[in-house]
XYZ file of C-alpha atoms in Angstrom:
699
model
C 63.209 42.726 -26.461
C 65.987 40.842 -24.750
C 63.693 38.792 -22.585
C 61.541 37.479 -25.435
C 63.469 34.279 -26.112
C 63.622 33.231 -22.451
C 59.998 34.169 -22.131
C 58.987 31.874 -24.959
C 61.103 29.125 -23.419
C 59.037 29.592 -20.257
C 55.799 29.436 -22.238
C 56.813 26.074 -23.694
C 56.919 24.641 -20.192
C 53.324 25.650 -19.427
C 50.750 22.843 -19.648
C 48.111 25.100 -21.250
C 48.060 26.053 -24.913
C 49.480 29.542 -25.640
C 49.112 31.405 -28.968
C 50.225 34.837 -30.144
C 48.367 36.014 -33.274
C 48.129 39.297 -35.140
C 44.922 41.130 -35.962
C 44.431 38.987 -39.090
C 44.707 35.784 -37.129
C 48.174 34.764 -38.350
C 49.928 32.675 -35.698
C 53.138 34.350 -34.551
C 53.875 31.967 -31.699
C 52.476 28.657 -30.478
C 53.826 26.778 -27.500
C 54.386 23.043 -27.449
C 51.211 22.373 -25.451
C 49.057 23.897 -28.225
C 51.007 22.073 -30.947
C 50.323 18.776 -29.185
C 46.667 19.733 -28.663
C 45.957 20.166 -32.428
C 48.448 17.569 -33.694
C 50.739 19.892 -35.693
C 54.459 20.307 -35.377
C 55.349 23.729 -34.043
C 57.067 24.842 -37.271
C 53.920 24.124 -39.307
C 51.775 26.327 -37.056
C 53.877 29.498 -37.420
C 52.419 31.643 -40.200
C 49.237 29.541 -40.325
C 45.971 31.428 -39.877
C 44.063 30.464 -36.764
C 40.850 30.325 -38.844
C 42.067 27.064 -40.390
C 42.127 25.520 -36.908
C 38.627 26.627 -35.840
C 35.493 24.541 -36.294
C 33.520 27.822 -36.470
C 35.480 30.630 -38.161
C 33.036 33.294 -36.966
C 34.305 32.734 -33.446
C 37.553 34.581 -34.181
C 36.021 37.773 -35.576
C 33.474 37.952 -32.731
C 36.179 37.419 -30.152
C 38.543 40.033 -31.679
C 35.719 42.568 -31.768
C 34.940 41.930 -28.103
C 38.597 42.244 -27.121
C 39.046 45.466 -29.068
C 35.961 46.941 -27.399
C 36.468 45.669 -23.850
C 40.182 44.959 -23.605
C 39.754 41.216 -22.997
C 37.369 38.305 -23.618
C 35.771 36.091 -21.029
C 36.538 32.410 -20.924
C 34.543 30.747 -23.691
C 34.301 27.223 -25.034
C 35.778 26.882 -28.535
C 36.147 23.862 -30.796
C 39.530 23.468 -32.521
C 40.203 21.088 -35.420
C 42.845 18.431 -34.807
C 45.103 17.541 -37.700
C 43.370 14.147 -37.942
C 39.971 15.840 -38.331
C 38.525 15.285 -34.850
C 37.145 18.085 -32.711
C 39.191 19.273 -29.713
C 36.947 20.970 -27.176
C 38.705 23.755 -25.287
C 38.212 26.920 -23.256
C 40.032 29.989 -24.540
C 40.723 33.414 -23.107
C 41.984 36.270 -25.329
C 43.822 39.443 -24.302
C 45.127 42.283 -26.460
C 48.775 43.293 -26.105
C 50.331 46.322 -27.757
C 53.960 45.810 -28.586
C 56.099 48.245 -30.590
C 52.962 49.909 -31.993
C 51.684 46.551 -33.117
C 48.551 44.893 -31.856
C 48.943 41.321 -30.815
C 46.430 38.953 -29.320
C 47.518 36.597 -26.578
C 45.352 33.446 -26.485
C 45.338 31.080 -23.482
C 43.770 27.709 -24.378
C 42.840 24.960 -21.942
C 42.043 21.494 -23.319
C 38.777 20.340 -21.715
C 39.747 16.677 -22.171
C 42.689 17.251 -19.843
C 40.872 19.592 -17.468
C 41.209 17.271 -14.455
C 44.943 17.008 -14.973
C 45.343 20.705 -15.697
C 43.375 21.742 -12.620
C 45.983 20.115 -10.421
C 48.944 22.118 -9.308
C 51.033 23.594 -12.091
C 54.327 21.861 -11.849
C 57.482 23.492 -13.116
C 60.284 21.007 -13.297
C 63.433 21.427 -11.280
C 65.314 22.074 -14.523
C 62.945 24.923 -15.436
C 63.415 26.589 -12.050
C 67.200 26.119 -12.114
C 67.812 27.234 -15.724
C 65.087 29.861 -16.108
C 64.786 31.316 -12.572
C 67.171 34.185 -13.346
C 65.313 35.144 -16.525
C 61.919 34.766 -14.816
C 63.080 36.851 -11.853
C 64.339 39.557 -14.183
C 61.056 39.596 -16.064
C 59.014 39.742 -12.865
C 61.076 42.507 -11.291
C 60.947 44.613 -14.416
C 57.143 44.302 -14.484
C 57.361 43.291 -18.113
C 53.869 43.899 -19.460
C 53.876 40.922 -21.776
C 54.922 38.517 -19.035
C 52.424 40.034 -16.630
C 49.663 39.425 -19.155
C 50.758 35.801 -19.424
C 51.111 35.194 -15.696
C 47.791 36.900 -15.018
C 46.030 34.260 -17.096
C 47.455 31.362 -15.060
C 45.267 29.927 -12.267
C 48.129 28.837 -10.002
C 49.851 31.224 -7.600
C 53.480 31.873 -8.675
C 55.705 33.523 -6.075
C 59.177 33.743 -4.591
C 60.433 34.739 -1.182
C 63.761 35.504 0.444
C 65.380 32.318 1.784
C 66.524 34.101 4.976
C 63.695 36.459 5.974
C 60.868 34.648 4.129
C 59.639 38.055 2.981
C 57.591 38.019 -0.212
C 59.338 39.481 -3.302
C 56.825 38.614 -6.003
C 53.386 37.031 -6.466
C 51.031 36.972 -9.465
C 47.383 38.031 -9.592
C 46.101 34.488 -8.928
C 46.837 35.051 -5.229
C 43.644 37.092 -4.838
C 41.428 34.160 -5.815
C 43.073 31.938 -3.212
C 43.730 34.266 -0.259
C 41.130 36.963 -0.910
C 43.783 39.729 -0.716
C 44.983 41.573 -3.793
C 48.462 41.150 -5.165
C 49.277 44.737 -4.155
C 48.215 44.088 -0.553
C 50.579 41.131 -0.303
C 53.500 42.994 -1.848
C 52.969 45.950 0.474
C 53.237 43.637 3.500
C 55.872 40.942 2.703
C 55.027 38.942 5.853
C 51.236 38.898 5.351
C 51.313 35.497 3.684
C 52.804 33.966 6.853
C 50.068 35.495 8.999
C 47.418 33.822 6.807
C 48.772 30.314 7.436
C 46.421 28.330 9.651
C 47.700 28.467 13.265
C 47.781 24.680 13.472
C 50.033 24.462 10.374
C 52.470 27.336 10.995
C 55.042 25.170 12.748
C 54.848 22.647 9.885
C 55.512 25.347 7.257
C 58.310 26.877 9.317
C 60.032 23.510 9.677
C 59.618 22.876 5.937
C 61.534 26.015 4.936
C 64.184 25.385 7.567
C 64.937 21.901 6.245
C 64.667 22.526 2.478
C 68.293 22.580 1.350
C 69.626 24.655 -1.578
C 69.033 22.860 -4.863
C 66.174 20.739 -3.467
C 62.545 20.782 -4.583
C 59.737 19.490 -2.371
C 55.951 19.616 -2.013
C 54.018 20.638 1.085
C 50.299 20.732 1.910
C 48.957 23.126 4.493
C 45.925 25.253 5.333
C 45.503 28.994 5.084
C 42.789 31.365 6.263
C 41.275 33.667 3.636
C 40.471 37.261 4.439
C 36.860 36.148 5.101
C 38.044 33.547 7.659
C 37.366 30.537 5.415
C 39.916 27.750 5.676
C 41.478 26.459 2.428
C 43.910 23.635 1.648
C 46.933 24.494 -0.516
C 49.564 22.387 -2.250
C 52.912 24.100 -2.957
C 55.810 22.887 -5.062
C 58.848 24.822 -3.762
C 62.419 24.974 -5.063
C 65.313 26.396 -3.033
C 67.386 28.163 -5.666
C 71.058 27.707 -4.777
C 72.383 30.912 -6.401
C 69.463 33.359 -6.233
C 68.940 32.583 -2.537
C 65.216 32.422 -3.123
C 62.400 30.002 -2.436
C 60.466 29.834 -5.723
C 57.052 28.243 -5.563
C 53.873 27.352 -7.422
C 50.765 26.980 -5.243
C 47.410 25.375 -6.074
C 44.149 25.479 -4.137
C 43.287 21.800 -3.554
C 40.414 22.303 -1.117
C 37.843 20.583 -3.340
C 40.007 17.574 -4.126
C 41.172 17.358 -0.491
C 37.563 17.385 0.707
C 36.705 14.708 -1.829
C 39.697 12.612 -0.750
C 38.666 12.952 2.887
C 35.133 11.856 1.993
C 36.473 8.855 0.105
C 38.695 7.950 3.048
C 35.723 8.310 5.408
C 33.455 6.155 3.255
C 36.145 3.467 3.063
C 35.494 2.794 6.738
C 31.920 4.021 7.216
C 28.502 3.062 5.944
C 27.234 5.760 3.513
C 23.615 5.472 4.730
C 23.886 5.420 8.519
C 27.452 6.852 8.740
C 28.203 4.124 11.268
C 31.558 2.319 11.021
C 31.354 -0.444 8.419
C 32.681 -3.997 8.278
C 36.208 -2.851 7.348
C 36.296 -0.477 10.323
C 35.025 -3.264 12.599
C 37.877 -5.474 11.422
C 40.407 -2.747 12.215
C 38.796 -2.164 15.613
C 39.098 -5.863 16.487
C 42.682 -6.096 15.225
C 43.605 -3.059 17.302
C 42.121 -4.657 20.421
C 43.961 -7.920 19.826
C 47.258 -6.075 19.276
C 47.138 -3.504 22.070
C 44.643 -4.908 24.601
C 44.825 -8.651 24.078
C 44.130 -9.368 27.750
C 41.073 -7.087 27.963
C 37.790 -9.016 27.594
C 34.827 -7.704 25.626
C 31.467 -8.914 24.327
C 30.398 -8.939 20.680
C 26.686 -8.799 19.830
C 25.502 -9.618 16.305
C 22.043 -8.153 15.541
C 19.851 -9.089 12.591
C 16.438 -7.498 12.002
C 13.660 -10.081 11.771
C 11.720 -10.183 8.473
C 13.178 -6.843 7.368
C 13.347 -8.083 3.769
C 9.556 -8.021 3.633
C 9.567 -4.260 4.188
C 12.037 -3.690 1.347
C 10.101 -5.999 -0.959
C 6.669 -4.515 -0.270
C 7.333 -0.883 0.677
C 10.531 -0.186 -1.256
C 14.129 0.497 -0.253
C 13.468 4.171 0.487
C 11.223 3.218 3.398
C 13.666 0.479 4.400
C 16.551 2.959 4.459
C 14.625 5.356 6.710
C 13.958 2.515 9.134
C 17.649 1.532 9.116
C 18.578 5.124 9.943
C 16.217 5.087 12.920
C 17.557 1.679 14.030
C 21.095 3.084 13.934
C 20.076 6.093 15.985
C 18.412 3.942 18.642
C 21.400 1.595 18.879
C 23.746 4.551 19.388
C 21.442 5.909 22.098
C 21.616 2.556 23.892
C 25.407 2.146 23.774
C 27.833 3.798 26.175
C 30.870 5.991 25.479
C 33.467 3.207 25.191
C 31.245 0.794 23.259
C 31.626 0.370 19.499
C 28.797 0.012 16.987
C 29.025 -0.874 13.274
C 26.663 -1.665 10.431
C 27.880 -5.062 9.297
C 25.803 -5.036 6.109
C 22.158 -4.985 5.019
C 20.058 -5.205 8.169
C 22.898 -6.560 10.328
C 24.650 -4.606 13.081
C 27.515 -5.413 15.457
C 28.068 -3.928 18.917
C 31.246 -4.353 20.999
C 30.643 -3.955 24.730
C 33.540 -2.995 26.989
C 31.785 -4.294 30.108
C 31.592 -8.109 29.856
C 29.829 -8.761 33.142
C 27.073 -11.218 32.192
C 24.392 -9.249 33.988
C 25.458 -6.108 32.104
C 25.456 -7.920 28.752
C 22.039 -9.443 29.529
C 20.657 -6.038 30.466
C 22.052 -4.425 27.323
C 20.701 -7.177 25.042
C 17.296 -6.964 26.705
C 17.299 -3.185 26.176
C 17.973 -3.838 22.514
C 15.019 -6.231 22.338
C 12.751 -3.719 24.098
C 14.009 -0.879 21.899
C 12.399 -2.533 18.890
C 9.003 -2.759 20.554
C 8.486 0.947 19.841
C 7.070 1.314 16.313
C 9.161 2.801 13.529
C 7.063 5.517 11.928
C 7.745 6.306 8.262
C 5.412 8.273 5.992
C 2.690 8.268 8.653
C 2.814 4.433 8.820
C 3.909 2.464 11.887
C 6.219 -0.489 11.254
C 6.815 -3.061 13.967
C 10.122 -4.899 13.959
C 12.085 -7.223 16.189
C 15.688 -8.358 16.278
C 17.542 -11.614 16.871
C 20.870 -11.257 18.686
C 23.843 -13.624 18.894
C 26.404 -12.980 21.637
C 30.034 -14.114 21.948
C 32.528 -13.333 24.710
C 36.232 -12.686 24.175
C 38.479 -14.534 24.837
C 36.569 -17.614 26.015
C 34.464 -18.107 22.830
C 37.121 -17.146 20.257
C 40.478 -15.420 20.076
C 40.346 -13.795 16.631
C 37.930 -11.546 14.783
C 36.883 -14.035 12.124
C 35.841 -16.681 14.658
C 34.105 -14.120 16.878
C 31.933 -12.937 13.980
C 31.288 -16.494 12.824
C 30.269 -17.705 16.280
C 28.100 -14.624 16.905
C 26.383 -15.222 13.559
C 25.797 -18.847 14.557
C 24.242 -17.772 17.872
C 22.082 -15.217 16.050
C 20.641 -17.908 13.760
C 19.972 -20.043 16.818
C 17.946 -17.112 18.193
C 15.963 -17.026 14.955
C 15.373 -20.769 15.050
C 14.001 -20.410 18.577
C 11.358 -17.979 17.410
C 13.232 -14.685 16.835
C 12.957 -11.538 18.978
C 15.485 -12.803 21.548
C 19.202 -13.093 22.294
C 21.285 -16.264 22.539
C 24.838 -16.802 23.803
C 27.148 -18.863 21.628
C 27.918 -22.420 22.692
C 30.326 -24.847 21.045
C 27.491 -27.332 20.426
C 26.105 -24.902 17.862
C 29.088 -25.616 15.656
C 27.939 -29.199 15.259
C 24.601 -27.943 13.991
C 26.416 -25.707 11.518
C 28.568 -28.636 10.434
C 25.459 -30.738 9.841
C 23.872 -27.878 7.900
C 26.918 -27.557 5.644
C 26.987 -31.328 5.149
C 23.342 -31.462 4.051
C 23.921 -28.363 1.924
C 26.693 -30.192 0.076
C 24.332 -33.131 -0.586
C 21.713 -30.723 -1.951
C 24.312 -29.136 -4.236
C 25.346 -32.651 -5.379
C 21.708 -33.402 -6.117
C 21.274 -30.277 -8.225
C 24.585 -30.673 -10.031
C 24.158 -34.395 -10.797
C 20.355 -34.295 -11.409
C 19.736 -36.668 -8.489
C 16.444 -35.131 -7.347
C 13.455 -37.258 -8.273
C 9.724 -36.671 -7.831
C 7.568 -39.360 -6.280
C 3.792 -39.144 -6.633
C 1.236 -40.020 -3.935
C -2.363 -40.603 -5.087
C -5.209 -38.391 -3.828
C -8.507 -40.271 -3.619
C -12.010 -38.833 -3.979
C -13.846 -40.002 -0.830
C -17.211 -40.153 -2.615
C -16.313 -42.105 -5.771
C -13.161 -43.730 -4.345
C -11.512 -42.897 -7.648
C -8.174 -41.276 -8.276
C -8.464 -37.499 -8.159
C -4.834 -36.521 -8.572
C -1.321 -36.800 -7.192
C 0.862 -34.851 -4.817
C 4.402 -34.496 -6.135
C 6.935 -35.177 -3.361
C 10.629 -34.546 -3.903
C 13.141 -37.249 -3.011
C 16.944 -37.134 -2.926
C 18.443 -40.601 -3.515
C 22.143 -39.827 -3.021
C 24.541 -42.403 -4.555
C 26.695 -42.640 -1.399
C 24.424 -41.390 1.400
C 21.189 -43.127 0.407
C 17.798 -41.403 0.659
C 18.106 -37.994 2.322
C 14.934 -37.062 4.195
C 12.948 -34.133 2.700
C 12.386 -32.900 6.257
C 16.150 -32.300 6.379
C 17.118 -31.092 2.917
C 14.044 -28.885 2.369
C 14.860 -26.896 5.526
C 18.461 -26.398 4.394
C 17.397 -25.446 0.855
C 14.879 -22.945 2.228
C 17.619 -21.330 4.302
C 20.331 -21.030 1.657
C 18.065 -20.267 -1.305
C 18.598 -23.552 -3.191
C 14.851 -24.112 -2.880
C 14.415 -21.862 -5.933
C 16.495 -24.255 -8.052
C 14.712 -27.272 -6.565
C 11.396 -25.583 -7.387
C 12.403 -25.414 -11.051
C 13.205 -29.152 -11.007
C 9.837 -29.901 -9.368
C 7.891 -27.966 -11.998
C 9.783 -29.577 -14.876
C 9.397 -33.157 -13.593
C 5.751 -32.587 -12.629
C 4.982 -31.355 -16.149
C 6.876 -34.324 -17.643
C 4.686 -36.624 -15.535
C 1.477 -34.822 -16.525
C 2.386 -35.119 -20.211
C 3.163 -38.845 -19.864
C -0.051 -39.657 -17.953
C -2.198 -37.741 -20.462
C -0.795 -39.918 -23.236
C -1.854 -43.087 -21.391
C -5.313 -42.217 -20.057
C -7.951 -39.593 -20.753
C -9.407 -39.341 -17.248
C -9.079 -35.879 -15.645
C -6.489 -35.507 -12.882
C -4.107 -32.964 -11.420
C -0.637 -32.893 -9.909
C -0.103 -30.825 -6.760
C 3.332 -29.267 -6.300
C 4.604 -27.676 -3.113
C 5.735 -24.053 -3.334
C 7.959 -22.365 -0.758
C 7.678 -18.843 0.596
C 10.878 -17.864 -1.218
C 9.356 -18.891 -4.541
C 6.126 -17.077 -3.762
C 7.995 -13.846 -2.995
C 9.730 -13.862 -6.383
C 8.226 -10.968 -8.313
C 7.453 -12.912 -11.513
C 6.788 -16.335 -9.976
C 3.124 -16.654 -10.992
C 3.574 -15.328 -14.502
C 6.663 -17.489 -15.105
C 4.757 -20.591 -13.971
C 1.813 -19.840 -16.280
C 4.183 -19.133 -19.166
C 5.940 -22.452 -18.589
C 2.652 -24.366 -18.684
C 1.801 -22.617 -21.933
C 5.190 -23.529 -23.422
C 4.599 -27.178 -22.449
C 1.056 -27.071 -23.880
C -0.374 -28.169 -20.511
C -3.786 -26.770 -19.447
C -3.460 -24.993 -16.061
C -6.239 -27.195 -14.611
C -3.769 -30.094 -14.490
C -1.662 -28.299 -11.878
C -2.409 -27.443 -8.272
C -0.123 -25.305 -6.108
C 0.217 -26.176 -2.408
C 1.487 -23.678 0.155
C 1.836 -23.873 3.907
C 0.163 -21.392 6.237
C 3.536 -19.958 7.272
C 4.545 -19.375 3.634
C 1.342 -17.435 2.972
C 1.400 -15.462 6.211
C 5.063 -14.444 5.820
C 3.765 -11.764 3.480
C 0.049 -12.126 2.938
C -0.192 -9.083 0.647
C 2.378 -10.436 -1.810
C 0.884 -13.929 -1.484
C -2.595 -12.633 -2.353
C -1.330 -10.971 -5.536
C 0.589 -14.053 -6.672
C -2.189 -16.522 -5.856
C -4.885 -14.449 -7.527
C -2.805 -14.342 -10.674
C -2.426 -18.132 -10.592
C -6.138 -18.566 -9.882
C -7.084 -16.269 -12.759
C -4.763 -18.300 -14.965
C -6.598 -21.543 -14.124
C -4.238 -23.060 -11.538
C -5.888 -24.403 -8.380
C -4.604 -23.456 -4.909
C -4.318 -25.636 -1.808
C -3.382 -24.554 1.725
C -1.186 -27.289 3.172
C -0.603 -28.350 6.817
C -3.582 -26.335 7.996
C -3.916 -26.125 11.771
C -0.195 -26.129 12.551
C 0.371 -22.443 11.974
C -1.902 -19.489 12.497
C -5.078 -21.635 12.484
C -7.226 -18.656 11.640
C -10.045 -18.533 9.133
C -10.020 -14.740 9.235
C -7.540 -14.452 6.369
C -8.816 -17.387 4.312
C -11.584 -15.317 2.767
C -8.911 -12.917 1.423
C -7.140 -15.671 -0.534
C -8.301 -17.645 -3.600
C -7.945 -21.038 -1.901
C -9.640 -24.069 -3.480
C -8.553 -26.762 -1.047
C -7.786 -26.913 2.656
C -5.417 -29.729 3.624
C -5.715 -30.781 7.276
C -2.304 -31.593 8.692
C -1.643 -35.276 9.342
C -0.881 -34.592 13.030
C -4.656 -34.163 13.541
C -5.494 -37.335 11.593
C -2.964 -39.629 13.283
C -4.389 -38.817 16.734
C -8.070 -39.200 15.855
C -8.560 -42.187 18.135
C -6.218 -41.320 20.942
C -7.325 -39.988 24.310
C -8.223 -36.293 24.140
C -8.161 -36.537 20.361
C -8.747 -33.667 17.970
C -11.756 -35.216 16.207
C -13.963 -32.225 16.976
C -11.298 -29.894 15.538
C -11.173 -31.922 12.312
C -14.948 -31.789 12.057
C -14.948 -28.037 12.692
C -12.236 -27.436 10.094
C -14.155 -29.440 7.522
C -17.465 -27.690 8.189
C -15.983 -24.188 8.099
C -13.974 -24.911 4.939
C -17.129 -26.127 3.191
C -18.983 -23.017 4.307
C -16.221 -20.945 2.654
C -16.616 -22.944 -0.564
C -13.420 -24.945 -0.210
C -12.846 -28.652 -0.577
C -11.033 -30.487 2.236
C -8.157 -32.946 1.969
C -6.918 -35.071 4.872
C -3.269 -36.122 4.980
C -1.917 -39.018 7.038
C -4.642 -41.600 6.359
C -2.651 -44.572 7.612
C -5.272 -46.849 9.179
C -8.692 -48.173 8.148
C -10.290 -46.370 11.128
C -8.974 -43.054 9.817
C -10.403 -43.898 6.414
C -13.883 -44.713 7.760
C -14.058 -41.662 10.037
C -13.035 -39.247 7.296
C -15.501 -40.619 4.778
C -18.272 -40.450 7.383
C -17.409 -36.795 8.095
C -17.456 -35.897 4.408
C -13.782 -35.104 3.970
C -13.549 -34.650 0.199
C -10.110 -36.062 -0.578
C -7.969 -38.648 1.201
C -4.193 -39.132 1.136
C -1.996 -41.499 3.103
C -0.154 -44.799 3.392
C -3.432 -46.698 3.924
C -4.267 -45.874 0.313
C -0.829 -45.721 -1.267
C 2.696 -44.737 -0.491
C 4.417 -42.192 -2.754
C 5.581 -44.029 -5.886
C 8.270 -43.309 -8.495
C 7.096 -41.938 -11.815
C 7.958 -45.053 -13.817
C 6.062 -47.353 -11.439
C 2.845 -45.348 -11.804
C 3.177 -45.103 -15.597
C 3.732 -48.859 -15.870
C 0.703 -49.668 -13.691
C -1.442 -47.247 -15.683
C -0.451 -49.016 -18.888
C -1.212 -52.420 -17.343
C -4.425 -51.180 -15.693
C -3.095 -52.467 -12.369
C -4.572 -50.945 -9.217
C -1.892 -49.164 -7.204
C -4.010 -47.761 -4.364
C -6.547 -49.195 -1.936
C -9.904 -47.504 -2.514
C -12.125 -49.839 -0.486
C -13.425 -48.960 3.015
C -12.808 -51.446 5.804
């Protein structure tokens, strides 16, 4: 057949493997794609039996039988053997072709490892179209059966149209899968393909053909409407043949990949949970305003949900996500048409208000505050939240996006410091506070990096025996250039930025070092009380890690007492109860510090395994002032004893304090009247010398 050689040249350009075998399985033809797939040179494959390339030789006989009975085989996965011995997974399709009274089997093989690449549009190079177009056109027009069998097995739509009238001259069977019309329907109506182009894209396609010059090849993407009305995206590689006066094209349905690309593009600028614009989209929105509406003022509100982390920690992220979805919905309901809302990250949201009138901004912010007063109901449980809002105004507070966000964030933290559940406008004085925070933060980091933190120990005295009962470990930061940094300052900063977790590790290590050293000097029982922050308490394995550390150091748990403030416990009382019970069961004693300054409620005390109640020094220092709190101290002591707790008084700085507290049966005393906090080495030296280092005598 005259067209056989050109036909095989065409087959060598196809990206899928093509085989022609006889009924015995002897390979009569293999294209270059198949040769590359199995690692053999083309000459070595000719005359080779296909059975030698199959991992399962029974596959061939079963497939041939099926083809002989039914005329063709369905697509089936088949493992071929590569020349180097590895398995090549593929999908094959077999058709029977009768040629000159001989039976041949045409095998189309698709390499699964390259499936993503092969599912893209079939690209015929410009050279193929230019040098083989005449042969291909001849084969198509003559309805050559062998070529039709080949083209029918190709997924892409192959077609050509008249370069003047755009009437369709040829299309293969793949057109039915894309358009929903049969090949015969298209050929009977040469202009049908134009009618199926999406109305919005017809002008684009028309312009494309008008501007594609002879000899050029270009790609175009456009939409079509199937016969069922469904819209599909197509990608066409089209060559304008200079001598045949034809547009020759290969078209691929890219709807799935286009949809995926659109989703990726959407998610690049939107939050996947709430579908609100994300931080990147907010940045673009601000840049657009600065570029095109630089003189137009607007307000930026930075919202942060108060204590939202507790919900995620205790109820799980699934519940937290449902609440965030409801928060997003409520924010959108509150904003107006020209306002912009974005999820900045986590539980933070940003709103841009077009109307910057202060009364309008105040009203909007107040609506936001009130919006959170309605409970968020998830899984039949009501959750009550609040929000802290920082507000900046453009252009008076900042003139670029970075500073606007930074200043709004600063104002938001000021709202939290003032008690949360409120909004605060940014003021330049807040920057000084931020500067001070960053300065102290740098000193804390210096302390951690250079091992500057040092524990001091203040004695705790038994009020009955006037003997040493234990020590409270108090962290100090003697900085080499800045001197002693007050714990009241650096503890607050460390709590905020999370460095308190690292400081907590230093406290536990130095406290255990001290316990070990004291036990070597004296045999009297004692304990060391360490302060624990809320962030430490909320760590999932905090209690177990602490007990494990004591075991590693061979220190009995009775030598350690853990002190927590009311606010630390009440931040998440359920988590606190679990952690403290585990410590209590492990032998560690628990003290509630600064009692009376927080919730001042005995209602929850019975739920917690508290051994000691420490009355805050603010009550002790004012014992003998007018309108003193002596009756409150007495009441605290009596109620604590009723609940089976011992009572410790902090701030014993005068002899009158000492006498009053002993008279009122306060169990343990602590304060400057007895001893100031002392460095570790000073206490160890005095213990060795048997020197008294506290004042146990009453006045």
